[in-house]
mmCIF file with all atom_site columns, C-alpha atoms and ligand atoms in Angstrom:
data_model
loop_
_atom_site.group_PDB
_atom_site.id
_atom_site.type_symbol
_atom_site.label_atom_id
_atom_site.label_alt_id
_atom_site.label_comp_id
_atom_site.label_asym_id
_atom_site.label_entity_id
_atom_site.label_seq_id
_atom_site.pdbx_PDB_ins_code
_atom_site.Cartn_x
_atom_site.Cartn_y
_atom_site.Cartn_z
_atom_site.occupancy
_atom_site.B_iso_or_equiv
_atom_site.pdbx_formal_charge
_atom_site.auth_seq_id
_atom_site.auth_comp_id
_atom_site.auth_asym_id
_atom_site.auth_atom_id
_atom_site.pdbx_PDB_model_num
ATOM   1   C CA . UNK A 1 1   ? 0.000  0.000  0.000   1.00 55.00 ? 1   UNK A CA 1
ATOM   2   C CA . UNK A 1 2   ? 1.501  3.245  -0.953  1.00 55.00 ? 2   UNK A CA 1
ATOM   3   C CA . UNK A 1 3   ? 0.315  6.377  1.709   1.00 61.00 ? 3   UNK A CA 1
ATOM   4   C CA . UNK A 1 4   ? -1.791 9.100  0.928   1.00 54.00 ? 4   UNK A CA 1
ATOM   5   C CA . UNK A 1 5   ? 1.264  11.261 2.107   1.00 56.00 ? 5   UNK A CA 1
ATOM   6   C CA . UNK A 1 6   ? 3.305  9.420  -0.417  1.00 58.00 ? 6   UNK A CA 1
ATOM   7   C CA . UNK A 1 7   ? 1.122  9.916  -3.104  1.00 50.00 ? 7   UNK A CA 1
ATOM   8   C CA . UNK A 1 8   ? 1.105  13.281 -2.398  1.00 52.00 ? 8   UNK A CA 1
ATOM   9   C CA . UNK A 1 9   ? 5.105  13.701 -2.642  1.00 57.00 ? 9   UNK A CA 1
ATOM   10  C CA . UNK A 1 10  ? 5.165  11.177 -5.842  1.00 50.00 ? 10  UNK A CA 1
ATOM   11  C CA . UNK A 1 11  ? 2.699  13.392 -7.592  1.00 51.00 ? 11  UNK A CA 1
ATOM   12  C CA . UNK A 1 12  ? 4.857  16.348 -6.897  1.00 48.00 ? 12  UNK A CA 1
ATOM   13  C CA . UNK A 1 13  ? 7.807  15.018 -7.745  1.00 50.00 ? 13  UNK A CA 1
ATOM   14  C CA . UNK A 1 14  ? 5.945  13.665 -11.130 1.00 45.00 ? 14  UNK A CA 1
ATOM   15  C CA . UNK A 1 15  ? 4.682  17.265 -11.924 1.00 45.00 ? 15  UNK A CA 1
ATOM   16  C CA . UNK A 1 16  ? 7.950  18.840 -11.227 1.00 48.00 ? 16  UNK A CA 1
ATOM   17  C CA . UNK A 1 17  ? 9.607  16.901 -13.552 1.00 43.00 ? 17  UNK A CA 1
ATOM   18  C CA . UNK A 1 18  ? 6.966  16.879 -16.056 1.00 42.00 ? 18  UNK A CA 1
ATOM   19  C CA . UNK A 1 19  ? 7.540  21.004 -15.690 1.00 44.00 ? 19  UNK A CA 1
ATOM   20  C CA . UNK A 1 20  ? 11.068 21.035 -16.341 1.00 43.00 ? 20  UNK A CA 1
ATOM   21  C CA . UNK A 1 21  ? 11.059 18.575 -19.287 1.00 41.00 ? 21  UNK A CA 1
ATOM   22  C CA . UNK A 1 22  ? 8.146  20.632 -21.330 1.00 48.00 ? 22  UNK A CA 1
ATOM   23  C CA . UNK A 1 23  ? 9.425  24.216 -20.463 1.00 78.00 ? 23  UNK A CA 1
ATOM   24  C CA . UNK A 1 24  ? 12.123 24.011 -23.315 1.00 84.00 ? 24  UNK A CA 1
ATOM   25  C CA . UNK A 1 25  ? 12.647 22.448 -26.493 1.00 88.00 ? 25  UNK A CA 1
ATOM   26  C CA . UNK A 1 26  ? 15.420 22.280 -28.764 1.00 91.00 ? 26  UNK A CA 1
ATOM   27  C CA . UNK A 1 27  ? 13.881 22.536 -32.235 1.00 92.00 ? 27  UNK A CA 1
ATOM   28  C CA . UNK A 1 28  ? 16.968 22.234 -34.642 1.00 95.00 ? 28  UNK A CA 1
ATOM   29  C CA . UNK A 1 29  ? 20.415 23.220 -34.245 1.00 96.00 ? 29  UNK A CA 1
ATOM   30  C CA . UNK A 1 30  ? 22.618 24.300 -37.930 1.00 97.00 ? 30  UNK A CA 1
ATOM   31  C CA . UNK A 1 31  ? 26.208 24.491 -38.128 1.00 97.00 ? 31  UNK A CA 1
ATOM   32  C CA . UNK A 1 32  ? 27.785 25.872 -41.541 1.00 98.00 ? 32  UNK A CA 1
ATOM   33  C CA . UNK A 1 33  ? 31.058 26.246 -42.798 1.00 97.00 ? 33  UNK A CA 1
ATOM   34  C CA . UNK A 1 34  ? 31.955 29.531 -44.325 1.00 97.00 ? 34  UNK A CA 1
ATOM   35  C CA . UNK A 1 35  ? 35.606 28.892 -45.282 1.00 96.00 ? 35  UNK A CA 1
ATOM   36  C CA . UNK A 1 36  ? 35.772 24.940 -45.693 1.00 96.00 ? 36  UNK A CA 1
ATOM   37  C CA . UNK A 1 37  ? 39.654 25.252 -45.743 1.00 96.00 ? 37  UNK A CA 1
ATOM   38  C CA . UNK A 1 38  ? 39.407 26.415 -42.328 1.00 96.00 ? 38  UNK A CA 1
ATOM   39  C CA . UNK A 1 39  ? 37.151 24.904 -40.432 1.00 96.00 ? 39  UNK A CA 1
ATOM   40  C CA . UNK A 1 40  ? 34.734 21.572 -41.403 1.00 97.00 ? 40  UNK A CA 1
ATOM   41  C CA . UNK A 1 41  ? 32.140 20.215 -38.876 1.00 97.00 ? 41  UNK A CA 1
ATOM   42  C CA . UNK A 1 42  ? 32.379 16.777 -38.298 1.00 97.00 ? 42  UNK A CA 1
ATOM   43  C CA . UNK A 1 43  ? 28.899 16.668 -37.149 1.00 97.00 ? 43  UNK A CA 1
ATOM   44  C CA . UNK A 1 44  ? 26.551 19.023 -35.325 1.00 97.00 ? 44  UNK A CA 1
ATOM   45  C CA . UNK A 1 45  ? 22.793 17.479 -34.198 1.00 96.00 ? 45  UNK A CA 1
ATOM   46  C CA . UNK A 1 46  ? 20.659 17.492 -31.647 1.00 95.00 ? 46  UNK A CA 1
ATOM   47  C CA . UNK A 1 47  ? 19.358 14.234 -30.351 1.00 94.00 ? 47  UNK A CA 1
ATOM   48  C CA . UNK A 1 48  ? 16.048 12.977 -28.319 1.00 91.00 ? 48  UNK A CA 1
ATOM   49  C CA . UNK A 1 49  ? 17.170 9.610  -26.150 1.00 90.00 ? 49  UNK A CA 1
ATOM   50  C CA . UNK A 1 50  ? 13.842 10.084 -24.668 1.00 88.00 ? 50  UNK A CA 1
ATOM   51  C CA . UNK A 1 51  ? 11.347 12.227 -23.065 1.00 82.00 ? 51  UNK A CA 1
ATOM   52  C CA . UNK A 1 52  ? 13.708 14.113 -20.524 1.00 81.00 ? 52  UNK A CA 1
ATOM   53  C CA . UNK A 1 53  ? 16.987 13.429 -22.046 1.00 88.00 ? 53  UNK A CA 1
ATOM   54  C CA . UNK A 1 54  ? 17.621 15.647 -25.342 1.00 90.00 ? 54  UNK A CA 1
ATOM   55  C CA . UNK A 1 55  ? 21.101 17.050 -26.108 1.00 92.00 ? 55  UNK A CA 1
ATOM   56  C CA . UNK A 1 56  ? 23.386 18.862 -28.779 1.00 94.00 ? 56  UNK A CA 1
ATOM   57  C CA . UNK A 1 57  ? 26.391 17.961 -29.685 1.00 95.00 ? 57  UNK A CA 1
ATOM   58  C CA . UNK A 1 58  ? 28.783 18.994 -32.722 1.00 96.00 ? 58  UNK A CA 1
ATOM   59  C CA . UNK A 1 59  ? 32.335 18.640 -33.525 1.00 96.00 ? 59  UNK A CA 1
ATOM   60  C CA . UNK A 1 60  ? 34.584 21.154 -35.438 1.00 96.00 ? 60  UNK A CA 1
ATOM   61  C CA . UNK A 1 61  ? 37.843 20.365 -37.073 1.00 96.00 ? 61  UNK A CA 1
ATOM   62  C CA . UNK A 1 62  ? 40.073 23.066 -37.365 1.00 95.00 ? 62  UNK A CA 1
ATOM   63  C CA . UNK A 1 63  ? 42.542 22.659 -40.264 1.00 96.00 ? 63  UNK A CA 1
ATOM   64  C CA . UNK A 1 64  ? 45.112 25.328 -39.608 1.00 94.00 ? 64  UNK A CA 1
ATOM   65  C CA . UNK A 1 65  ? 46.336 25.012 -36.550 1.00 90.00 ? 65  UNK A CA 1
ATOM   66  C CA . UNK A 1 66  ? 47.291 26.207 -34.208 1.00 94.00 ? 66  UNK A CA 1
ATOM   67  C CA . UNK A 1 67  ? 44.550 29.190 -34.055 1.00 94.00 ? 67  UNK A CA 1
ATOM   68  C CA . UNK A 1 68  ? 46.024 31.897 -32.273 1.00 93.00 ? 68  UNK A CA 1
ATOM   69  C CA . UNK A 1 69  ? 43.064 35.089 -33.028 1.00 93.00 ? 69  UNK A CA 1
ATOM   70  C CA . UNK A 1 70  ? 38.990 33.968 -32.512 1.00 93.00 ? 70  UNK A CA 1
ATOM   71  C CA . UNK A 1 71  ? 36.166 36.495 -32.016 1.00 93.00 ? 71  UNK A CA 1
ATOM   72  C CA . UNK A 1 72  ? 32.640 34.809 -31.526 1.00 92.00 ? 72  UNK A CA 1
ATOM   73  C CA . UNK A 1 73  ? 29.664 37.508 -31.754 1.00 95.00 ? 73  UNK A CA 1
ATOM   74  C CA . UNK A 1 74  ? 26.717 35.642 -29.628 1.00 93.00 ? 74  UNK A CA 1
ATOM   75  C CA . UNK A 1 75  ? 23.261 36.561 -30.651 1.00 94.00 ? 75  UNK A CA 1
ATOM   76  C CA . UNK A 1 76  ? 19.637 36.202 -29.409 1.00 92.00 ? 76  UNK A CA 1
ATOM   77  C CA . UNK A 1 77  ? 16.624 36.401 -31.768 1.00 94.00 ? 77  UNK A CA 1
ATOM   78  C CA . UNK A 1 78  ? 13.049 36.167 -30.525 1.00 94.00 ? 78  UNK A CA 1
ATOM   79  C CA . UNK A 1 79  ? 10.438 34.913 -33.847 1.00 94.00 ? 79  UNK A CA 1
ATOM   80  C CA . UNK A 1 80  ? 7.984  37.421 -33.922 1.00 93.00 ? 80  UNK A CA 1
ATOM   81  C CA . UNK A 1 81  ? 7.649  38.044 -37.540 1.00 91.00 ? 81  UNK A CA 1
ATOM   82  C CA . UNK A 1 82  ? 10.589 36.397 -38.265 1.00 94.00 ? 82  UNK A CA 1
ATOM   83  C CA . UNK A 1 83  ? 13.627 36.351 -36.219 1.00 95.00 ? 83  UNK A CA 1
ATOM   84  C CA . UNK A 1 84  ? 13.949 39.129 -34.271 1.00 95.00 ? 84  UNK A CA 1
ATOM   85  C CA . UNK A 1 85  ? 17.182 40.604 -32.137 1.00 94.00 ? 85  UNK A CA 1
ATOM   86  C CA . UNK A 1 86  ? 16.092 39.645 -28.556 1.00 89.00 ? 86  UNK A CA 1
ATOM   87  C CA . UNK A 1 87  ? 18.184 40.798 -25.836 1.00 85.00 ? 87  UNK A CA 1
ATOM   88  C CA . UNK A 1 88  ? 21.711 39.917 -26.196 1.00 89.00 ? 88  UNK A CA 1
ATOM   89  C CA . UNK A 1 89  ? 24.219 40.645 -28.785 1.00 93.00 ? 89  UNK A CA 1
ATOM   90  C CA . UNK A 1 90  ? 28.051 40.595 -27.699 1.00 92.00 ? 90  UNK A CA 1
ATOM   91  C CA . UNK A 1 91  ? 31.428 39.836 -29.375 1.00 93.00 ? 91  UNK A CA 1
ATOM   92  C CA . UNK A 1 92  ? 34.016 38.448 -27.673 1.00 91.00 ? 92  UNK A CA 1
ATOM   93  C CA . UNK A 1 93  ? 37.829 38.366 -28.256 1.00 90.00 ? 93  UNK A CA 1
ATOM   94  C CA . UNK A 1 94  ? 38.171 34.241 -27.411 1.00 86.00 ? 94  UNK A CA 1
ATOM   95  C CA . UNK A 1 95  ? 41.809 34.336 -26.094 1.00 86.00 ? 95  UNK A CA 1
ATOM   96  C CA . UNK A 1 96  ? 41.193 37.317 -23.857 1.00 87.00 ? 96  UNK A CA 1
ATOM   97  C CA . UNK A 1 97  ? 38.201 35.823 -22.015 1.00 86.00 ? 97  UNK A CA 1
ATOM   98  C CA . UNK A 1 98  ? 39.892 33.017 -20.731 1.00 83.00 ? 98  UNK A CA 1
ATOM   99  C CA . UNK A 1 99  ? 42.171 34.832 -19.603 1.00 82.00 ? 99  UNK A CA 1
ATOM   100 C CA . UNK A 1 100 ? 39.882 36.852 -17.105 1.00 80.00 ? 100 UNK A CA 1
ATOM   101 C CA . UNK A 1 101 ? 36.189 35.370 -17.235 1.00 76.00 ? 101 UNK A CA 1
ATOM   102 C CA . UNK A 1 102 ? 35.306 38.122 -14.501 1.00 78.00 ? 102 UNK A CA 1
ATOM   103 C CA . UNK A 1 103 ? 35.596 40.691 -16.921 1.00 79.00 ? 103 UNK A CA 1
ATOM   104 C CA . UNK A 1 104 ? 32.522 39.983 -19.188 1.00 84.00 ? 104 UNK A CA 1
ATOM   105 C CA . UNK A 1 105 ? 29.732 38.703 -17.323 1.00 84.00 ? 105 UNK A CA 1
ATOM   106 C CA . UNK A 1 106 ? 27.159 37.910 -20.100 1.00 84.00 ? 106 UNK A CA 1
ATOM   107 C CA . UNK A 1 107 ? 29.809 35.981 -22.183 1.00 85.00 ? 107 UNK A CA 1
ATOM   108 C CA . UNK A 1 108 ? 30.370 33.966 -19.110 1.00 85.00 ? 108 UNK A CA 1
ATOM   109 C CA . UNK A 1 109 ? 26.418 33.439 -18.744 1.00 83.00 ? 109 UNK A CA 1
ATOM   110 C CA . UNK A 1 110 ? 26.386 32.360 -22.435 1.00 83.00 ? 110 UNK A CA 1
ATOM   111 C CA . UNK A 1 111 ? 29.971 30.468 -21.870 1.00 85.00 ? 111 UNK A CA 1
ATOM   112 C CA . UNK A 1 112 ? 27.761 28.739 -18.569 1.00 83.00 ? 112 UNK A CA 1
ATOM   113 C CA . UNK A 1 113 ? 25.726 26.682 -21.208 1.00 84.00 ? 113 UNK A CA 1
ATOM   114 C CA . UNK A 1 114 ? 28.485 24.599 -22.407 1.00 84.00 ? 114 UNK A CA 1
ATOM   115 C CA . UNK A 1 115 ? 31.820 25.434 -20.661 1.00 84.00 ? 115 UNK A CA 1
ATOM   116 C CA . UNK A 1 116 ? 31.548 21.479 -18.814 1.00 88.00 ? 116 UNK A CA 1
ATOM   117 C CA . UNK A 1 117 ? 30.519 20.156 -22.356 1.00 92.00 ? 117 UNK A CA 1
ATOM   118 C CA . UNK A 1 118 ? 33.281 21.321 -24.406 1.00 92.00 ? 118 UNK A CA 1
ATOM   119 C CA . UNK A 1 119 ? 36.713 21.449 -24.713 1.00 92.00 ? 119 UNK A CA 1
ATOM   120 C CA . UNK A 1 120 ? 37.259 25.313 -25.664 1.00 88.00 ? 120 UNK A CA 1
ATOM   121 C CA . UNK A 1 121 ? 37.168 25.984 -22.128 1.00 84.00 ? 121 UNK A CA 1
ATOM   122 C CA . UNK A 1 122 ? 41.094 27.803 -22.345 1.00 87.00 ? 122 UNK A CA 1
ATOM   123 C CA . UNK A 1 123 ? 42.913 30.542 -24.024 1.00 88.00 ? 123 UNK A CA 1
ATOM   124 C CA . UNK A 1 124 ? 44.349 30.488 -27.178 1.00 90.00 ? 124 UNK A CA 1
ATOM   125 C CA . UNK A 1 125 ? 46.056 29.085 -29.030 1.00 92.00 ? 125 UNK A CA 1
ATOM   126 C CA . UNK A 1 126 ? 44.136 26.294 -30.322 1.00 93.00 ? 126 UNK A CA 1
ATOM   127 C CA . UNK A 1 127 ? 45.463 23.187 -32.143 1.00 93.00 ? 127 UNK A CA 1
ATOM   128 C CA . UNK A 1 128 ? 42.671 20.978 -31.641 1.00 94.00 ? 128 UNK A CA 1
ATOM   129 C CA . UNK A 1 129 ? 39.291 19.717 -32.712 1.00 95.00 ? 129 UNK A CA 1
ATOM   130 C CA . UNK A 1 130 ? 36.933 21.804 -31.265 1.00 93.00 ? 130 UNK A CA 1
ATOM   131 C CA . UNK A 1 131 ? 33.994 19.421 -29.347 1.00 94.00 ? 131 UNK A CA 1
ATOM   132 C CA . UNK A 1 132 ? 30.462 20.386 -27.837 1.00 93.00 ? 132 UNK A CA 1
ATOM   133 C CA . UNK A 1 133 ? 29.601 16.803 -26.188 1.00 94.00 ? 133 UNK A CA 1
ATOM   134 C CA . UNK A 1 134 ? 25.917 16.409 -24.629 1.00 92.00 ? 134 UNK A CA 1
ATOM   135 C CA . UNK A 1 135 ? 24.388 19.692 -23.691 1.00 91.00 ? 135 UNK A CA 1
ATOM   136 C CA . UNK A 1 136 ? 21.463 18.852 -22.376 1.00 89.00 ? 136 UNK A CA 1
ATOM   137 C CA . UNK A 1 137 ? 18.043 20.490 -22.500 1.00 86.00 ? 137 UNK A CA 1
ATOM   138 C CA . UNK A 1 138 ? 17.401 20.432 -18.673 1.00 83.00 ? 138 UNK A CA 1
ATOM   139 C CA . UNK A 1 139 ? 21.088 22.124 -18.261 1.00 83.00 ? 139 UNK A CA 1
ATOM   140 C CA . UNK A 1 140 ? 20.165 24.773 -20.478 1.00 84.00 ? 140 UNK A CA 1
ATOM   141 C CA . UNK A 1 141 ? 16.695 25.213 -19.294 1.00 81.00 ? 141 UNK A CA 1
ATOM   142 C CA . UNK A 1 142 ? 18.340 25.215 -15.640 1.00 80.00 ? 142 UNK A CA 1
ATOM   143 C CA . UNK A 1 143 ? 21.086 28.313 -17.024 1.00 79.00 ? 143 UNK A CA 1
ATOM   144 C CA . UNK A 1 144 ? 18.211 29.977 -19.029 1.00 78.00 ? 144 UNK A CA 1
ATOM   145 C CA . UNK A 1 145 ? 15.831 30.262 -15.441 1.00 73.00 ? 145 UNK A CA 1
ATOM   146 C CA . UNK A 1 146 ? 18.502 30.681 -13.607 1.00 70.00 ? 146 UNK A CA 1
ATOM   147 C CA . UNK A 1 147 ? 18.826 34.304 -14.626 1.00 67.00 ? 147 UNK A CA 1
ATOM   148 C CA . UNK A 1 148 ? 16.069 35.387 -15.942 1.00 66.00 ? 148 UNK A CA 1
ATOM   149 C CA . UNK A 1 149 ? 12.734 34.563 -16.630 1.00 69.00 ? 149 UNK A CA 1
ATOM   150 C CA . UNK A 1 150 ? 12.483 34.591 -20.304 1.00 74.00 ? 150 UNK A CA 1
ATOM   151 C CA . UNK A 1 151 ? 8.944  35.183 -22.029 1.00 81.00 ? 151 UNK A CA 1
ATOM   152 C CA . UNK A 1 152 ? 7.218  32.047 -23.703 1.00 85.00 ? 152 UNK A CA 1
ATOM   153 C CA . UNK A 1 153 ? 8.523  31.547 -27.613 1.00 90.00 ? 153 UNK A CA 1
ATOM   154 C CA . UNK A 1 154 ? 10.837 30.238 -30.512 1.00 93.00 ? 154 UNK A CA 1
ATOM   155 C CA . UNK A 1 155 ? 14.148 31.756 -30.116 1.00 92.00 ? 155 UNK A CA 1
ATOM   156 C CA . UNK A 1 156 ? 17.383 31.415 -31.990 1.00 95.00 ? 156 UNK A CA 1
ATOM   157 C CA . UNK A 1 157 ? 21.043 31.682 -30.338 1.00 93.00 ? 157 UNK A CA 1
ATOM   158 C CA . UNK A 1 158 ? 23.334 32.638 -33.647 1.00 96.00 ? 158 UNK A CA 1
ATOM   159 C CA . UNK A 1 159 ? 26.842 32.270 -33.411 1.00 95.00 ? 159 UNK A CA 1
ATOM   160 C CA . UNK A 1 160 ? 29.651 34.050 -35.271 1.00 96.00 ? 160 UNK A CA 1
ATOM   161 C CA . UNK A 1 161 ? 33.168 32.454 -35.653 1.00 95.00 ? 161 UNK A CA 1
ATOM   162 C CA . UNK A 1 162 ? 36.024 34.202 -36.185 1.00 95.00 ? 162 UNK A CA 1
ATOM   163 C CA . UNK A 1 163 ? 39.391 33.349 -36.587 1.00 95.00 ? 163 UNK A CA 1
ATOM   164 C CA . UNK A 1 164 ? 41.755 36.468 -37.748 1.00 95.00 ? 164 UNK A CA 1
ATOM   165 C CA . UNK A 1 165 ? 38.879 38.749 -38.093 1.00 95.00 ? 165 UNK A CA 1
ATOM   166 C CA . UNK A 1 166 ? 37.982 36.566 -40.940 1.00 96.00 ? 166 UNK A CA 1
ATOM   167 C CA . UNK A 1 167 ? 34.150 34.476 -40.372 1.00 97.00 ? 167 UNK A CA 1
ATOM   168 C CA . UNK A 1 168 ? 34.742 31.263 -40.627 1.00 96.00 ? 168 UNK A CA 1
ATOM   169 C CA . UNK A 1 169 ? 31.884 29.693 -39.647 1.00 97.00 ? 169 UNK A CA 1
ATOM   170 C CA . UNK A 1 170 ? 28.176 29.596 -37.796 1.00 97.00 ? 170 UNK A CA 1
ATOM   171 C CA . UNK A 1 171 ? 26.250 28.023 -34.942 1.00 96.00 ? 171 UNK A CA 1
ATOM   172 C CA . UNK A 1 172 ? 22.517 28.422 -34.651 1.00 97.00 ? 172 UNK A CA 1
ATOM   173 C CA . UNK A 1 173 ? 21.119 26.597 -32.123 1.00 94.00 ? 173 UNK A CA 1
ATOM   174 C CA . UNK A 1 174 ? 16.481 26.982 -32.617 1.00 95.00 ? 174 UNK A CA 1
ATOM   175 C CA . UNK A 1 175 ? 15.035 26.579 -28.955 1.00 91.00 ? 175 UNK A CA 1
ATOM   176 C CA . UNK A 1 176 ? 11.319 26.797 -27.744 1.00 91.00 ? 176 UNK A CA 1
ATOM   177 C CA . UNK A 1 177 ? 9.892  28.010 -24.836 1.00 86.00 ? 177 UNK A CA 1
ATOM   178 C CA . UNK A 1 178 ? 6.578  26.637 -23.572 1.00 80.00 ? 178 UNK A CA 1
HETATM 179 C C1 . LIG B 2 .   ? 16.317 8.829  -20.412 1.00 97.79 ? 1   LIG B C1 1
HETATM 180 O O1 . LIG B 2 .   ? 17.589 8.391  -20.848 1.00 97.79 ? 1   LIG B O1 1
HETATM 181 C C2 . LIG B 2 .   ? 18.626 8.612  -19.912 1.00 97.79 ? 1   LIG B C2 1
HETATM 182 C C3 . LIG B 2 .   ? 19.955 8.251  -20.569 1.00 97.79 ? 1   LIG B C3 1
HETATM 183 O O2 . LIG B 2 .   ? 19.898 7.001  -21.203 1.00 97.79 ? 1   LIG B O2 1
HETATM 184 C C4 . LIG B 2 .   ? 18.354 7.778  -18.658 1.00 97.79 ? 1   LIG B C4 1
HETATM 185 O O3 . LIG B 2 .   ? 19.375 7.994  -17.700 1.00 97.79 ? 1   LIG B O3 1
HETATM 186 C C5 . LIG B 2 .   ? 17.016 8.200  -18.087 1.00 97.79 ? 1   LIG B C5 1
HETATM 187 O O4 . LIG B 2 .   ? 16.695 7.385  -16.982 1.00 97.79 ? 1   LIG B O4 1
HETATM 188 C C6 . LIG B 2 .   ? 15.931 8.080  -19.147 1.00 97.79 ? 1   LIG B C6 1
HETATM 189 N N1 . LIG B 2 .   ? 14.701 8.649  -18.613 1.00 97.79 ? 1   LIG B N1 1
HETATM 190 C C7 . LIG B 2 .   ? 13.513 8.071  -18.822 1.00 97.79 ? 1   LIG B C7 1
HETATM 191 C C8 . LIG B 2 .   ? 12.351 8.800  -18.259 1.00 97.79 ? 1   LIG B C8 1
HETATM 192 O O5 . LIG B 2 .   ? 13.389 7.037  -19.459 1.00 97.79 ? 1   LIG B O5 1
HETATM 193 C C1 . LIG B 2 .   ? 25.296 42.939 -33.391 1.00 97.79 ? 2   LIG B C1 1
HETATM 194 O O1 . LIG B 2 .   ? 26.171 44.036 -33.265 1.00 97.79 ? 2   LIG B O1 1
HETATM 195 C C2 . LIG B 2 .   ? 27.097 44.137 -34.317 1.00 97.79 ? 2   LIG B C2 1
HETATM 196 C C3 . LIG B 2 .   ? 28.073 45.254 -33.997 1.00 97.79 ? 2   LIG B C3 1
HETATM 197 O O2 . LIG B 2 .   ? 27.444 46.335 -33.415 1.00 97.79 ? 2   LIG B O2 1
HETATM 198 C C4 . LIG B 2 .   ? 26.347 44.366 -35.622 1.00 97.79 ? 2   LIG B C4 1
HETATM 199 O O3 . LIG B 2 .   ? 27.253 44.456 -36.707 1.00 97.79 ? 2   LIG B O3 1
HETATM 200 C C5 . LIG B 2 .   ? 25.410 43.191 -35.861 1.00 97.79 ? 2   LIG B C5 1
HETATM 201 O O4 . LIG B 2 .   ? 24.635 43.398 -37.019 1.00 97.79 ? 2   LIG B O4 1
HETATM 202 C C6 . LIG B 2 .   ? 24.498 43.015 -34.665 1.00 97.79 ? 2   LIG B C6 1
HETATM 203 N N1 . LIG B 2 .   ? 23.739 41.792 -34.836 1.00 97.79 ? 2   LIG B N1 1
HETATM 204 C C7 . LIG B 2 .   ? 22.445 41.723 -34.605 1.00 97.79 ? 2   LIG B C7 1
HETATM 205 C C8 . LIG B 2 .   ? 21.849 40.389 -34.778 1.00 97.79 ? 2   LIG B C8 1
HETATM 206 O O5 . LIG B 2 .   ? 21.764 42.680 -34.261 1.00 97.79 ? 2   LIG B O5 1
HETATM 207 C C1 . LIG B 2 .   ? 38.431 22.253 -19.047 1.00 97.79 ? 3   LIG B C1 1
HETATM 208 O O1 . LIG B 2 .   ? 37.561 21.153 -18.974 1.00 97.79 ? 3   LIG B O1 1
HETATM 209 C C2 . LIG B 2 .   ? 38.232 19.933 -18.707 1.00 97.79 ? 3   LIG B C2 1
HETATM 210 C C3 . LIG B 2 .   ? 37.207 18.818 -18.822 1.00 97.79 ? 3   LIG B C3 1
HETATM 211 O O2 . LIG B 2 .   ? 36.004 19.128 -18.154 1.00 97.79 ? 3   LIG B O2 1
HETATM 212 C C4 . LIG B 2 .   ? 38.891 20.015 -17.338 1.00 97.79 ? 3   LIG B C4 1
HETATM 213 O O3 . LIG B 2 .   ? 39.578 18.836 -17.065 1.00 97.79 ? 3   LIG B O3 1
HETATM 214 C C5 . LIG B 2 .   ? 39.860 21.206 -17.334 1.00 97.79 ? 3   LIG B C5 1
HETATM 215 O O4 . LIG B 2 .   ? 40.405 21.374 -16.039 1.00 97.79 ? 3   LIG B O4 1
HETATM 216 C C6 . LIG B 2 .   ? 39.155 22.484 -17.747 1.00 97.79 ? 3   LIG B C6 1
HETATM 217 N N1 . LIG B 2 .   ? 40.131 23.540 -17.898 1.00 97.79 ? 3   LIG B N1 1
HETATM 218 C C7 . LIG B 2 .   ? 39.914 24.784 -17.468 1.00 97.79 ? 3   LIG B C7 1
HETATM 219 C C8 . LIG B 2 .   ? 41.010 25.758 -17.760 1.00 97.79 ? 3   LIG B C8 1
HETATM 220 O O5 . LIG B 2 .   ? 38.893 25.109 -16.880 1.00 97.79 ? 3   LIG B O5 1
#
């Protein structure tokens, strides 16, 4: 026999879950090479394992190593009509911010999302593939709450790559909010 009391907390529990799993959505995630001689993506997708568990992951190769100049400009778009510029929209000299995280606090709120998924998490230079392994939609729900409460919607995160002041490539990661 399972308590009232316990059927009580279960049901909670249940509906608390159930709240965090529908809140956010990954709807597609793009990654395009704009200089193939540079950079090539190995692969970039976003995966469903099942109802709670949903994650992106993507690989870039970088072909001329070792990378000693990146820039990433981070965007937010809100649909509306279209995509609309929601928010946020930084640049970031790459080798500088590791150097002193403190410095910029909304790159570091944007770095939050996948800094323990990836292995970009130093300064230049860098003379490795560049990995983004797992990021999971409760993490990024969690990061996304944490700081803000952001109004129901499709939204788009763009990302900007450069290397040398050149663009080299883009990230677009689609999320919904429900
Ligand atoms: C979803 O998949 C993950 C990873 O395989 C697993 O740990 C979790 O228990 C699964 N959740 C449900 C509700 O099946
Ligand atoms: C972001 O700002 C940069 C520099 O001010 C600008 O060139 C770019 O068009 C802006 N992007 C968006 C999406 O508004
Ligand atoms: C980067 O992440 C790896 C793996 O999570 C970790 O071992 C390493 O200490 C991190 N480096 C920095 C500079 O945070």
């Amino acid at each position: 026999m399972i308590s009232p009391v316990r059927l009580v907390q279960l049901s909670i529990m249940l509906f608390s879950i159930h709240i965090a799993v529908c809140k956010l959505e990954f709807t597609n995630i793009k990654c395009i090479t704009l200089d193939p001689e540079f950079a090539v993506f190995d692969y970039c997708f976003l995966k469903s394992i099942n109802r709670t568990y949903k994650y992106i992951s993507l690989r870039a190769k970088l072909l001329k190593t070792p990378v000693t100049k990146v820039k990433v400009n981070a965007a937010t778009f809100q649909r509306l009509n279209g995509y609309k510029p929601f928010l946020y929209n930084i640049t970031v000299d790459g080798c500088r911010f590791f150097n002193n995280r403190k410095s910029n606090p909304v790159a570091s709120y944007f770095f939050n999302f996948f800094k323990d998924y990836s292995n970009m998490n130093h300064s230049c230079p860098y003379d490795h593939d560049i990995i983004v392994d797992k990021v999971s939609v409760v993490h990024v729900y969690t990061q996304v709450t944490a700081v803000l409460p952001v109004p129901h919607g499709d939204y788009l995160f763009h990302t900007d790559w450069f290397a040398y002041d050149i663009k080299r490539a883009t990230v677009d990661v689609y999320v919904t909010l429900n």
